[in-house]
Amino acid sequence: MSTITTLPVVGMTCGHCVAAVTEELQQLAGVTGVAVELHPGGASEVRVHSEEPVPVEALAAAIDEAGYELAS
Ligand SMILES: [Cu+2]
């Protein structure tokens, strides 16, 4: 069953940010696609498509690795 996880991510401002986050998330096992709705100055909406649910800690770690963080 495919799953979509939606995450609010702060600190993203442009296409480079989108590319960095997308690249990190796509390296996670099971992730089949990433879609970002950019909201500069606010929380961008990052949708992660995967075959199975991916642990939120793994998603948060990948986003942190890209240089951004989950909105609390
Ligand atoms: Cu940017």
mmCIF file of C-alpha atoms and ligand atoms in Angstrom, residues 11-18 68, ligand 1:
data_model
loop_
_atom_site.group_PDB
_atom_site.id
_atom_site.type_symbol
_atom_site.label_atom_id
_atom_site.label_comp_id
_atom_site.label_asym_id
_atom_site.label_seq_id
_atom_site.Cartn_x
_atom_site.Cartn_y
_atom_site.Cartn_z
ATOM 1 C CA GLY A 11 13.607 27.493 6.358
ATOM 2 C CA MET A 12 13.033 26.651 2.692
ATOM 3 C CA THR A 13 13.038 29.720 0.443
ATOM 4 C CA CYS A 14 13.745 28.734 -3.161
ATOM 5 C CA GLY A 15 14.178 26.014 -5.729
ATOM 6 C CA HIS A 16 17.602 25.123 -4.395
ATOM 7 C CA CYS A 17 16.072 24.388 -1.000
ATOM 8 C CA VAL A 18 13.434 22.226 -2.668
ATOM 9 C CA TYR A 68 16.178 22.515 7.314
HETATM 10 CU CU CU B 1 16.820 28.005 -1.297
#
